[in-house]
């Protein structure tokens, strides 16, 4: 016990934290890319015609039907053979975000379709373009509905990013195995890794809850009273 | 003679193999109040939606305010470019049966949305204008309420204010009172009447026959995708010429 807290932790924790920073960078970058891909694919599948529509559907299907670790390995080892050499970190981001994008596109597709089409018609009947209707009417509502689910995917991604240790990215888990191969303190180091993952994920899921609350419109909150709403002069843009 | 505000010739609309509109001709002059009546499924709502291009006509001519929206030419069907269509739509907004307010925006925000984003109007001006219009429909004090907090009648009045905020040349009403409690209907009809009194051009699809009779300049009777009869309300309601119309009038009077 003494050894764990006063020798092993001080000696190896900083190196593990370096890995945790990479884990966070990987997760956040992949999350942003994944959301963009998911949104684009969802809108494409709803709004486009035959050939593109099938292509997007095929992407979603294929990426959801192959294990993530296999996707990562294929991307990491096959890209160089077709002449594309990506740094390991970006190969990892590519793999994670393509995978996440496939799942998120279905989340966004369902929340977009859950918005009453009458509201789109109301927008279009006053001369708004389709793009403007998406931006001002559909997406603000659809994205808010998607927040809890997308947040769940974020926490999953944080943990799934450990899979990229297989393609030699020095993130949290891989740094852990490096320490183990030098020290043979398997149990203690994996325990530290587990604690760090828990701390990250727990913080992330709290943050998601907070964002969800912050984005809940005033009229859906408990104890809401119209008199508490802003003066008309302060209506936000 | 003045050119009509809206001119429609031989408008047809099919959904797949189902032909819903089988050749409609209709002209609307500035300030005219037009009522479209008829049995459900007769095509009157689809027709109103074709005017605003929520449905694209399969063939026929729509000329709005001198602008050709679509026209049969040289054996083909010409459609005006997206941008022109959008411009025209802002001049003839629609009020829907189910209100279709933007759920995430307050009454005021609903009203200023299109003036700011479509017409590029200045925000503070748009707000001033919107508050005046909300006042006209009796909802000045509900400006900061969200649709979920308003009654059906209030929502519909916000929707009317939203249409008025475009300073339109024409307003389309698609069964504006059909989703309302009976006691709320009168308020909406009163609001529509006041628009007519101010000289606004209106096209109203409705089942409120008493209202049509009092307010309409011209009533068109739709049945089975065609206009079977047109005329001033007294003629239509008191002296129907076709069996189909007299049957319809009998059935609604019962």
Short mmCIF file of C-alpha atoms in Angstrom, two decimals:
data_model
loop_
_atom_site.label_atom_id
_atom_site.label_comp_id
_atom_site.label_asym_id
_atom_site.label_seq_id
_atom_site.Cartn_x
_atom_site.Cartn_y
_atom_site.Cartn_z
CA UNK A 1 0.00 0.00 0.00
CA UNK A 2 2.73 2.39 1.05
CA UNK A 3 4.68 1.52 -2.05
CA UNK A 4 1.67 2.09 -4.32
CA UNK A 5 0.85 5.54 -3.03
CA UNK A 6 4.28 6.90 -2.26
CA UNK A 7 6.56 5.29 -4.82
CA UNK A 8 4.65 3.98 -7.82
CA UNK A 9 2.19 6.84 -8.16
CA UNK A 10 4.72 9.66 -7.96
CA UNK A 11 7.05 7.80 -10.30
CA UNK A 12 4.65 6.76 -13.07
CA UNK A 13 1.59 8.95 -12.79
CA UNK A 14 3.00 11.90 -14.74
CA UNK A 15 3.79 9.64 -17.71
CA UNK A 16 0.27 8.20 -17.59
CA UNK A 17 -1.16 11.71 -17.47
CA UNK A 18 0.77 12.58 -20.62
CA UNK A 19 -1.08 9.68 -22.23
CA UNK A 20 -4.35 10.97 -20.80
CA UNK A 21 -3.75 14.31 -22.48
CA UNK A 22 -3.35 12.52 -25.82
CA UNK A 23 -6.52 10.54 -25.07
CA UNK A 24 -8.38 13.80 -24.54
CA UNK A 25 -6.95 15.37 -27.70
CA UNK A 26 -7.90 12.28 -29.70
CA UNK A 27 -11.39 12.19 -28.24
CA UNK A 28 -12.17 15.87 -28.67
CA UNK A 29 -10.81 16.04 -32.23
CA UNK A 30 -12.65 12.88 -33.24
CA UNK A 31 -15.82 14.12 -31.57
CA UNK A 32 -15.81 17.38 -33.53
CA UNK A 33 -15.06 15.56 -36.82
CA UNK A 34 -17.60 12.85 -36.01
CA UNK A 35 -20.35 15.40 -35.33
CA UNK A 36 -19.61 17.16 -38.63
CA UNK A 37 -19.63 13.88 -40.54
CA UNK A 38 -22.77 12.67 -38.77
CA UNK A 39 -24.64 15.90 -39.44
CA UNK A 40 -23.62 16.07 -43.08
CA UNK A 41 -24.55 12.43 -43.66
CA UNK A 42 -27.88 12.80 -41.86
CA UNK A 43 -28.88 15.85 -43.88
CA UNK A 44 -27.60 14.19 -47.06
CA UNK A 45 -29.64 11.07 -46.44
CA UNK A 46 -32.78 13.09 -45.81
CA UNK A 47 -32.42 15.61 -48.60
CA UNK A 48 -30.57 13.98 -51.48
CA UNK A 49 -31.57 11.81 -54.40
CA UNK A 50 -30.81 8.22 -55.36
CA UNK A 51 -27.08 7.73 -56.00
CA UNK A 52 -25.78 9.90 -53.14
CA UNK A 53 -28.47 8.62 -50.82
CA UNK A 54 -27.43 4.99 -51.39
CA UNK A 55 -23.79 5.86 -51.01
CA UNK A 56 -24.40 7.47 -47.63
CA UNK A 57 -26.60 4.60 -46.49
CA UNK A 58 -23.89 2.14 -47.51
CA UNK A 59 -21.28 4.08 -45.52
CA UNK A 60 -23.42 4.01 -42.38
CA UNK A 61 -24.16 0.31 -42.80
CA UNK A 62 -20.57 -0.79 -43.47
CA UNK A 63 -19.04 1.28 -40.68
CA UNK A 64 -21.54 0.01 -38.16
CA UNK A 65 -21.06 -3.61 -39.18
CA UNK A 66 -17.26 -3.84 -38.78
CA UNK A 67 -15.62 -3.81 -35.33
CA UNK A 68 -13.92 -0.53 -34.51
CA UNK A 69 -10.58 -2.18 -33.81
CA UNK A 70 -10.64 -3.80 -37.25
CA UNK A 71 -11.46 -0.45 -38.87
CA UNK A 72 -8.54 1.15 -37.07
CA UNK A 73 -6.15 -1.59 -38.15
CA UNK A 74 -7.35 -1.44 -41.76
CA UNK A 75 -6.92 2.32 -41.90
CA UNK A 76 -3.55 2.30 -40.15
CA UNK A 77 -2.02 -0.49 -42.22
CA UNK A 78 -3.74 -0.01 -45.58
CA UNK A 79 -3.39 3.74 -46.06
CA UNK A 80 0.42 3.57 -46.55
CA UNK A 81 -0.02 0.84 -49.20
CA UNK A 82 -2.11 3.24 -51.32
CA UNK A 83 0.47 5.96 -50.83
CA UNK A 84 -1.18 7.94 -48.03
CA UNK A 85 1.00 8.28 -44.98
CA UNK A 86 -0.74 9.84 -42.04
CA UNK A 87 0.85 10.39 -38.64
CA UNK A 88 -0.46 7.76 -36.24
CA UNK A 89 -2.47 10.34 -34.30
CA UNK A 90 -4.39 11.46 -37.38
CA UNK A 91 -4.92 7.91 -38.58
CA UNK A 92 -6.51 7.32 -35.17
CA UNK A 93 -8.67 10.45 -35.49
CA UNK A 94 -9.74 9.36 -38.98
CA UNK A 95 -10.72 5.90 -37.79
CA UNK A 96 -12.55 7.10 -34.69
CA UNK A 97 -14.42 9.92 -36.42
CA UNK A 98 -15.54 7.83 -39.39
CA UNK A 99 -16.89 5.26 -36.95
CA UNK A 100 -18.54 7.84 -34.73
CA UNK A 101 -19.93 9.71 -37.74
CA UNK A 102 -21.78 6.59 -38.89
CA UNK A 103 -23.49 6.22 -35.53
CA UNK A 104 -24.17 9.93 -35.00
CA UNK A 105 -25.68 10.30 -38.46
CA UNK A 106 -28.48 7.98 -37.35
CA UNK A 107 -28.96 9.99 -34.15
CA UNK A 108 -29.17 13.25 -36.07
CA UNK A 109 -31.35 11.73 -38.77
CA UNK A 110 -33.93 10.64 -36.23
CA UNK A 111 -33.94 13.92 -34.28
CA UNK A 112 -34.18 15.96 -37.50
CA UNK A 113 -37.11 13.83 -38.66
CA UNK A 114 -38.75 14.27 -35.26
CA UNK A 115 -39.24 17.99 -35.93
CA UNK A 116 -42.75 18.59 -37.21
CA UNK A 117 -42.56 19.08 -41.01
CA UNK A 118 -45.19 21.79 -40.62
CA UNK A 119 -42.53 24.05 -39.14
CA UNK A 120 -40.37 23.61 -42.24
CA UNK A 121 -43.35 24.38 -44.42
CA UNK A 122 -44.07 27.48 -42.38
CA UNK A 123 -40.51 28.62 -42.94
CA UNK A 124 -40.50 27.81 -46.63
CA UNK A 125 -43.90 29.42 -47.19
CA UNK A 126 -42.45 32.75 -46.06
CA UNK A 127 -39.62 32.48 -48.57
CA UNK A 128 -36.87 30.99 -46.40
CA UNK A 129 -34.45 28.82 -48.36
CA UNK A 130 -34.09 25.18 -47.36
CA UNK A 131 -30.67 25.90 -45.92
CA UNK A 132 -32.04 28.76 -43.84
CA UNK A 133 -34.90 26.60 -42.61
CA UNK A 134 -32.36 24.01 -41.47
CA UNK A 135 -30.23 26.61 -39.77
CA UNK A 136 -32.93 28.64 -38.07
CA UNK A 137 -35.79 26.20 -37.54
CA UNK A 138 -34.84 22.52 -37.75
CA UNK A 139 -31.31 22.22 -36.40
CA UNK A 140 -31.67 24.36 -33.25
CA UNK A 141 -34.45 22.00 -32.16
CA UNK A 142 -33.03 18.75 -33.52
CA UNK A 143 -29.57 19.30 -32.05
CA UNK A 144 -30.94 20.08 -28.62
CA UNK A 145 -32.90 16.83 -28.64
CA UNK A 146 -29.73 15.00 -29.70
CA UNK A 147 -27.58 16.36 -26.85
CA UNK A 148 -28.08 13.56 -24.28
CA UNK A 149 -27.48 10.83 -26.87
CA UNK A 150 -24.50 12.54 -28.45
CA UNK A 151 -23.15 13.11 -24.95
CA UNK A 152 -23.41 9.39 -24.30
CA UNK A 153 -21.42 8.72 -27.47
CA UNK A 154 -18.82 11.18 -26.25
CA UNK A 155 -18.28 9.25 -23.04
CA UNK A 156 -18.13 6.00 -25.03
CA UNK A 157 -15.61 7.50 -27.41
CA UNK A 158 -13.40 8.55 -24.52
CA UNK A 159 -13.15 4.91 -23.53
CA UNK A 160 -13.14 3.43 -27.05
CA UNK A 161 -10.19 5.64 -27.91
CA UNK A 162 -8.12 3.17 -25.87
CA UNK A 163 -8.34 0.89 -28.92
CA UNK A 164 -5.99 3.15 -30.85
CA UNK A 165 -3.20 1.93 -28.55
CA UNK A 166 -3.13 -0.99 -31.00
CA UNK A 167 -1.96 1.32 -33.77
CA UNK A 168 0.92 2.73 -31.70
CA UNK A 169 -0.52 6.03 -30.57
CA UNK A 170 0.88 6.90 -27.17
CA UNK A 171 -2.35 7.55 -25.37
CA UNK A 172 -3.31 6.57 -21.86
CA UNK A 173 -3.59 2.79 -22.22
CA UNK A 174 -0.48 2.46 -24.37
CA UNK A 175 1.57 4.53 -21.93
CA UNK A 176 0.30 2.18 -19.26
CA UNK A 177 1.52 -0.91 -21.12
CA UNK A 178 4.87 0.78 -21.74
CA UNK A 179 5.30 1.35 -18.00
CA UNK A 180 4.28 -2.24 -17.32
CA UNK A 181 6.80 -3.66 -19.75
CA UNK A 182 9.52 -1.72 -17.90
CA UNK A 183 8.39 -2.38 -14.34
CA UNK A 184 6.27 -5.56 -14.48
CA UNK A 185 3.85 -3.92 -11.99
CA UNK A 186 0.87 -5.05 -14.06
CA UNK A 187 -1.90 -4.82 -11.49
CA UNK A 188 -0.91 -1.46 -10.00
CA UNK A 189 -0.41 0.31 -13.31
CA UNK A 190 -3.64 -0.97 -14.85
CA UNK A 191 -5.39 0.19 -11.69
CA UNK A 192 -4.00 3.69 -12.18
CA UNK A 193 -5.06 3.63 -15.82
CA UNK A 194 -8.55 2.56 -14.78
CA UNK A 195 -8.77 5.35 -12.20
CA UNK A 196 -7.77 7.96 -14.77
CA UNK A 197 -10.31 6.68 -17.31
CA UNK A 198 -12.99 6.78 -14.64
CA UNK A 199 -12.12 10.32 -13.63
CA UNK A 200 -12.20 11.49 -17.25
CA UNK A 201 -15.45 9.76 -18.11
CA UNK A 202 -17.16 10.81 -14.91
CA UNK A 203 -16.24 14.44 -15.52
CA UNK A 204 -17.37 14.14 -19.12
CA UNK A 205 -20.76 12.71 -18.25
CA UNK A 206 -21.29 15.44 -15.63
CA UNK A 207 -20.38 18.02 -18.24
CA UNK A 208 -22.90 16.52 -20.66
CA UNK A 209 -25.63 16.77 -18.01
CA UNK A 210 -24.72 20.38 -17.40
CA UNK A 211 -24.81 21.20 -21.12
CA UNK A 212 -28.15 19.45 -21.43
CA UNK A 213 -29.59 21.58 -18.64
CA UNK A 214 -28.11 24.76 -20.01
CA UNK A 215 -29.66 24.11 -23.41
CA UNK A 216 -33.12 23.25 -22.11
CA UNK A 217 -35.35 26.09 -23.25
CA UNK A 218 -36.80 28.24 -20.54
CA UNK A 219 -40.36 27.08 -21.10
CA UNK A 220 -39.42 23.43 -20.53
CA UNK A 221 -37.78 24.11 -17.17
CA UNK A 222 -39.51 23.53 -13.93
CA UNK A 223 -40.81 26.61 -12.12
CA UNK A 224 -40.78 28.57 -15.34
CA UNK A 225 -42.96 31.64 -15.34
CA UNK A 226 -43.45 33.96 -18.26
CA UNK A 227 -42.86 36.91 -15.97
CA UNK A 228 -39.30 35.66 -15.47
CA UNK A 229 -38.57 35.66 -19.18
CA UNK A 230 -36.55 38.52 -20.63
CA UNK A 231 -38.04 41.78 -21.73
CA UNK A 232 -38.78 41.91 -25.43
CA UNK A 233 -35.88 44.29 -25.89
CA UNK A 234 -33.49 41.63 -24.64
CA UNK A 235 -34.66 38.80 -26.86
CA UNK A 236 -31.53 36.97 -28.02
CA UNK A 237 -30.67 36.77 -31.70
CA UNK B 1 -58.53 46.89 -66.96
CA UNK B 2 -56.10 46.14 -64.16
CA UNK B 3 -53.98 43.05 -64.37
CA UNK B 4 -55.01 40.53 -61.73
CA UNK B 5 -52.75 39.90 -58.72
CA UNK B 6 -52.83 36.18 -59.27
CA UNK B 7 -53.61 34.35 -62.46
CA UNK B 8 -53.83 30.58 -62.66
CA UNK B 9 -54.49 28.64 -65.83
CA UNK B 10 -55.08 24.92 -66.27
CA UNK B 11 -53.20 24.00 -63.09
CA UNK B 12 -52.79 20.26 -62.59
CA UNK B 13 -51.18 18.35 -59.78
CA UNK B 14 -50.56 14.63 -59.54
CA UNK B 15 -49.08 12.57 -56.75
CA UNK B 16 -47.74 9.55 -58.57
CA UNK B 17 -50.62 8.19 -60.60
CA UNK B 18 -53.22 10.02 -58.49
CA UNK B 19 -54.38 13.22 -60.16
CA UNK B 20 -55.56 15.55 -57.37
CA UNK B 21 -56.06 18.71 -59.42
CA UNK B 22 -57.43 18.27 -62.91
CA UNK B 23 -57.09 21.69 -64.45
CA UNK B 24 -57.92 24.73 -62.33
CA UNK B 25 -58.40 28.25 -63.71
CA UNK B 26 -58.68 31.13 -61.31
CA UNK B 27 -57.88 34.83 -61.17
CA UNK B 28 -57.65 36.98 -58.08
CA UNK B 29 -57.73 40.77 -58.16
CA UNK B 30 -56.06 43.02 -55.63
CA UNK B 31 -58.24 43.33 -52.53
CA UNK B 32 -60.43 40.41 -53.50
CA UNK B 33 -61.51 37.89 -50.88
CA UNK B 34 -61.71 34.40 -52.31
CA UNK B 35 -63.17 31.40 -50.50
CA UNK B 36 -62.50 27.83 -51.55
CA UNK B 37 -65.10 25.38 -50.30
CA UNK B 38 -65.97 21.80 -51.01
CA UNK B 39 -65.83 18.26 -49.67
CA UNK B 40 -62.65 16.87 -48.12
CA UNK B 41 -60.33 15.38 -50.71
CA UNK B 42 -61.70 17.71 -53.36
CA UNK B 43 -58.31 19.33 -53.82
CA UNK B 44 -58.84 22.77 -52.29
CA UNK B 45 -55.98 22.52 -49.78
CA UNK B 46 -53.64 21.09 -52.40
CA UNK B 47 -54.59 23.95 -54.66
CA UNK B 48 -53.77 26.55 -51.99
CA UNK B 49 -50.44 24.82 -51.38
CA UNK B 50 -49.70 24.89 -55.11
CA UNK B 51 -50.15 28.66 -55.14
CA UNK B 52 -47.43 29.05 -52.51
CA UNK B 53 -45.36 26.30 -54.17
CA UNK B 54 -45.36 24.08 -51.09
CA UNK B 55 -46.48 21.62 -53.73
CA UNK B 56 -45.02 22.01 -57.20
CA UNK B 57 -47.75 22.03 -59.83
CA UNK B 58 -47.36 19.24 -62.37
CA UNK B 59 -48.41 21.55 -65.18
CA UNK B 60 -50.23 24.79 -65.79
CA UNK B 61 -49.51 28.50 -65.36
CA UNK B 62 -49.16 30.46 -62.14
CA UNK B 63 -48.54 34.17 -62.60
CA UNK B 64 -48.29 36.15 -59.41
CA UNK B 65 -48.01 39.90 -59.40
CA UNK B 66 -46.76 39.95 -62.98
CA UNK B 67 -44.14 37.30 -62.24
CA UNK B 68 -44.35 33.98 -64.04
CA UNK B 69 -43.85 31.27 -61.41
CA UNK B 70 -44.49 28.37 -63.75
CA UNK B 71 -45.93 28.10 -67.19
CA UNK B 72 -46.57 25.56 -69.92
CA UNK B 73 -44.33 26.58 -72.80
CA UNK B 74 -43.43 24.90 -76.06
CA UNK B 75 -44.81 21.58 -74.92
CA UNK B 76 -42.80 21.66 -71.65
CA UNK B 77 -43.39 22.98 -68.14
CA UNK B 78 -41.26 26.00 -67.23
CA UNK B 79 -40.46 26.60 -63.57
CA UNK B 80 -39.10 29.93 -62.35
CA UNK B 81 -35.68 29.76 -60.63
CA UNK B 82 -35.67 28.93 -56.90
CA UNK B 83 -34.73 32.45 -55.96
CA UNK B 84 -37.67 34.07 -57.74
CA UNK B 85 -40.04 31.52 -56.25
CA UNK B 86 -38.76 32.29 -52.75
CA UNK B 87 -39.15 36.00 -53.31
CA UNK B 88 -42.75 35.54 -54.40
CA UNK B 89 -43.52 33.21 -51.49
CA UNK B 90 -42.66 35.95 -49.03
CA UNK B 91 -45.38 38.05 -50.68
CA UNK B 92 -48.04 35.38 -50.16
CA UNK B 93 -47.41 33.63 -46.84
CA UNK B 94 -49.68 30.89 -45.65
CA UNK B 95 -51.55 30.40 -42.40
CA UNK B 96 -51.90 26.70 -41.62
CA UNK B 97 -54.53 24.53 -40.03
CA UNK B 98 -52.07 23.39 -37.36
CA UNK B 99 -50.46 26.83 -36.88
CA UNK B 100 -46.93 25.50 -37.44
CA UNK B 101 -45.28 28.01 -35.16
CA UNK B 102 -41.56 27.59 -34.56
CA UNK B 103 -41.67 25.75 -31.23
CA UNK B 104 -38.29 26.98 -29.99
CA UNK B 105 -39.06 30.64 -30.50
CA UNK B 106 -41.32 33.02 -28.61
CA UNK B 107 -44.35 34.60 -30.23
CA UNK B 108 -42.29 37.70 -30.99
CA UNK B 109 -39.37 35.71 -32.37
CA UNK B 110 -41.78 33.78 -34.60
CA UNK B 111 -43.04 37.03 -36.07
CA UNK B 112 -39.64 38.67 -36.67
CA UNK B 113 -37.94 35.56 -38.07
CA UNK B 114 -38.73 35.91 -41.77
CA UNK B 115 -38.67 39.72 -41.96
CA UNK B 116 -35.10 39.67 -40.61
CA UNK B 117 -33.76 36.58 -42.39
CA UNK B 118 -35.66 36.72 -45.65
CA UNK B 119 -36.28 40.41 -46.18
CA UNK B 120 -33.12 41.55 -44.43
CA UNK B 121 -34.92 44.06 -42.28
CA UNK B 122 -33.28 45.77 -39.37
CA UNK B 123 -33.83 43.89 -36.11
CA UNK B 124 -35.15 46.72 -33.96
CA UNK B 125 -37.48 47.84 -36.73
CA UNK B 126 -38.73 44.28 -37.15
CA UNK B 127 -39.39 44.03 -33.40
CA UNK B 128 -41.28 47.31 -33.38
CA UNK B 129 -43.36 46.17 -36.34
CA UNK B 130 -43.95 42.75 -34.77
CA UNK B 131 -45.14 44.21 -31.47
CA UNK B 132 -47.58 46.43 -33.35
CA UNK B 133 -48.91 43.42 -35.28
CA UNK B 134 -49.15 41.30 -32.12
CA UNK B 135 -51.11 44.20 -30.65
CA UNK B 136 -53.45 44.18 -33.63
CA UNK B 137 -54.24 40.50 -33.09
CA UNK B 138 -54.65 41.14 -29.36
CA UNK B 139 -51.49 39.40 -28.13
CA UNK B 140 -49.14 42.25 -27.28
CA UNK B 141 -48.79 40.91 -23.72
CA UNK B 142 -47.95 37.40 -24.94
CA UNK B 143 -44.94 38.46 -26.99
CA UNK B 144 -42.47 36.59 -24.78
CA UNK B 145 -44.51 33.40 -24.50
CA UNK B 146 -43.50 30.22 -26.27
CA UNK B 147 -46.03 28.45 -28.51
CA UNK B 148 -46.37 25.64 -25.95
CA UNK B 149 -47.80 28.18 -23.50
CA UNK B 150 -50.43 29.58 -25.83
CA UNK B 151 -53.92 28.31 -26.58
CA UNK B 152 -54.83 27.17 -30.08
CA UNK B 153 -56.55 30.43 -30.87
CA UNK B 154 -53.61 32.46 -29.61
CA UNK B 155 -51.19 30.36 -31.66
CA UNK B 156 -53.24 30.96 -34.77
CA UNK B 157 -53.26 34.69 -34.13
CA UNK B 158 -49.48 34.64 -33.76
CA UNK B 159 -49.36 32.78 -37.09
CA UNK B 160 -51.49 35.50 -38.66
CA UNK B 161 -49.18 38.18 -37.25
CA UNK B 162 -46.24 36.21 -38.65
CA UNK B 163 -47.84 36.30 -42.10
CA UNK B 164 -48.67 40.01 -41.80
CA UNK B 165 -45.09 40.82 -40.81
CA UNK B 166 -44.05 40.04 -44.38
CA UNK B 167 -46.23 42.95 -45.55
CA UNK B 168 -47.65 40.50 -48.07
CA UNK B 169 -49.72 41.13 -51.18
CA UNK B 170 -51.85 38.10 -50.44
CA UNK B 171 -52.43 35.77 -47.50
CA UNK B 172 -53.38 32.13 -47.92
CA UNK B 173 -55.45 30.52 -45.19
CA UNK B 174 -55.58 26.73 -45.19
CA UNK B 175 -58.48 25.76 -42.94
CA UNK B 176 -57.37 28.22 -40.26
CA UNK B 177 -60.08 27.27 -37.76
CA UNK B 178 -60.38 23.52 -38.31
CA UNK B 179 -58.07 22.61 -35.42
CA UNK B 180 -59.63 25.01 -32.93
CA UNK B 181 -62.18 24.62 -30.16
CA UNK B 182 -65.53 25.99 -31.30
CA UNK B 183 -65.39 28.89 -28.86
CA UNK B 184 -62.03 30.04 -30.22
CA UNK B 185 -63.15 30.01 -33.85
CA UNK B 186 -65.02 33.31 -33.65
CA UNK B 187 -61.91 35.21 -32.58
CA UNK B 188 -59.91 33.97 -35.55
CA UNK B 189 -62.73 34.69 -37.98
CA UNK B 190 -62.97 38.19 -36.53
CA UNK B 191 -59.25 38.67 -37.13
CA UNK B 192 -59.56 37.49 -40.73
CA UNK B 193 -62.53 39.76 -41.27
CA UNK B 194 -60.56 42.77 -40.07
CA UNK B 195 -57.87 41.94 -42.65
CA UNK B 196 -60.48 41.85 -45.38
CA UNK B 197 -61.87 45.16 -44.17
CA UNK B 198 -58.42 46.69 -44.54
CA UNK B 199 -58.33 45.64 -48.16
CA UNK B 200 -55.95 42.67 -47.87
CA UNK B 201 -56.25 40.09 -50.63
CA UNK B 202 -57.21 36.76 -49.10
CA UNK B 203 -57.60 33.20 -50.29
CA UNK B 204 -59.35 31.16 -47.62
CA UNK B 205 -59.87 27.41 -47.61
CA UNK B 206 -62.56 26.72 -45.05
CA UNK B 207 -65.52 24.68 -43.88
CA UNK B 208 -67.04 27.73 -42.14
CA UNK B 209 -69.85 28.32 -44.63
CA UNK B 210 -71.56 31.09 -42.69
CA UNK B 211 -68.29 32.96 -42.64
CA UNK B 212 -67.69 32.42 -46.35
CA UNK B 213 -71.13 33.72 -47.09
CA UNK B 214 -70.62 36.94 -45.14
CA UNK B 215 -67.08 37.75 -46.18
CA UNK B 216 -66.41 36.33 -49.64
CA UNK B 217 -66.34 38.31 -52.85
CA UNK B 218 -66.14 35.07 -54.81
CA UNK B 219 -66.69 31.47 -53.71
CA UNK B 220 -65.22 28.57 -55.66
CA UNK B 221 -66.67 25.11 -55.12
CA UNK B 222 -64.04 22.39 -55.44
CA UNK B 223 -64.98 18.81 -56.05
CA UNK B 224 -62.95 15.94 -57.38
CA UNK B 225 -60.03 18.10 -58.47
CA UNK B 226 -62.04 20.68 -60.40
CA UNK B 227 -63.83 23.94 -59.73
CA UNK B 228 -67.44 22.95 -60.35
CA UNK B 229 -68.97 26.35 -59.65
CA UNK B 230 -67.79 29.88 -58.99
CA UNK B 231 -69.67 33.00 -58.09
CA UNK B 232 -70.67 35.47 -55.43
CA UNK B 233 -71.72 33.78 -52.17
CA UNK B 234 -75.43 34.50 -52.55
CA UNK B 235 -75.54 32.75 -55.89
CA UNK B 236 -73.46 29.79 -54.75
CA UNK B 237 -75.34 29.17 -51.52
CA UNK B 238 -78.87 30.08 -52.60
CA UNK B 239 -78.95 29.05 -56.23
CA UNK B 240 -76.52 26.19 -56.81
CA UNK B 241 -76.53 25.08 -60.40
CA UNK B 242 -74.99 21.64 -60.12
CA UNK B 243 -76.39 18.68 -58.23
CA UNK B 244 -73.04 18.13 -56.54
CA UNK B 245 -73.07 21.63 -54.99
CA UNK B 246 -76.67 21.51 -53.86
CA UNK B 247 -75.99 18.13 -52.30
CA UNK B 248 -72.92 19.56 -50.54
CA UNK B 249 -74.86 22.55 -49.23
CA UNK B 250 -77.67 20.32 -48.00
CA UNK B 251 -75.21 18.07 -46.20
CA UNK B 252 -73.50 20.92 -44.34
CA UNK B 253 -76.76 22.61 -43.41
CA UNK B 254 -78.03 19.45 -41.78
#
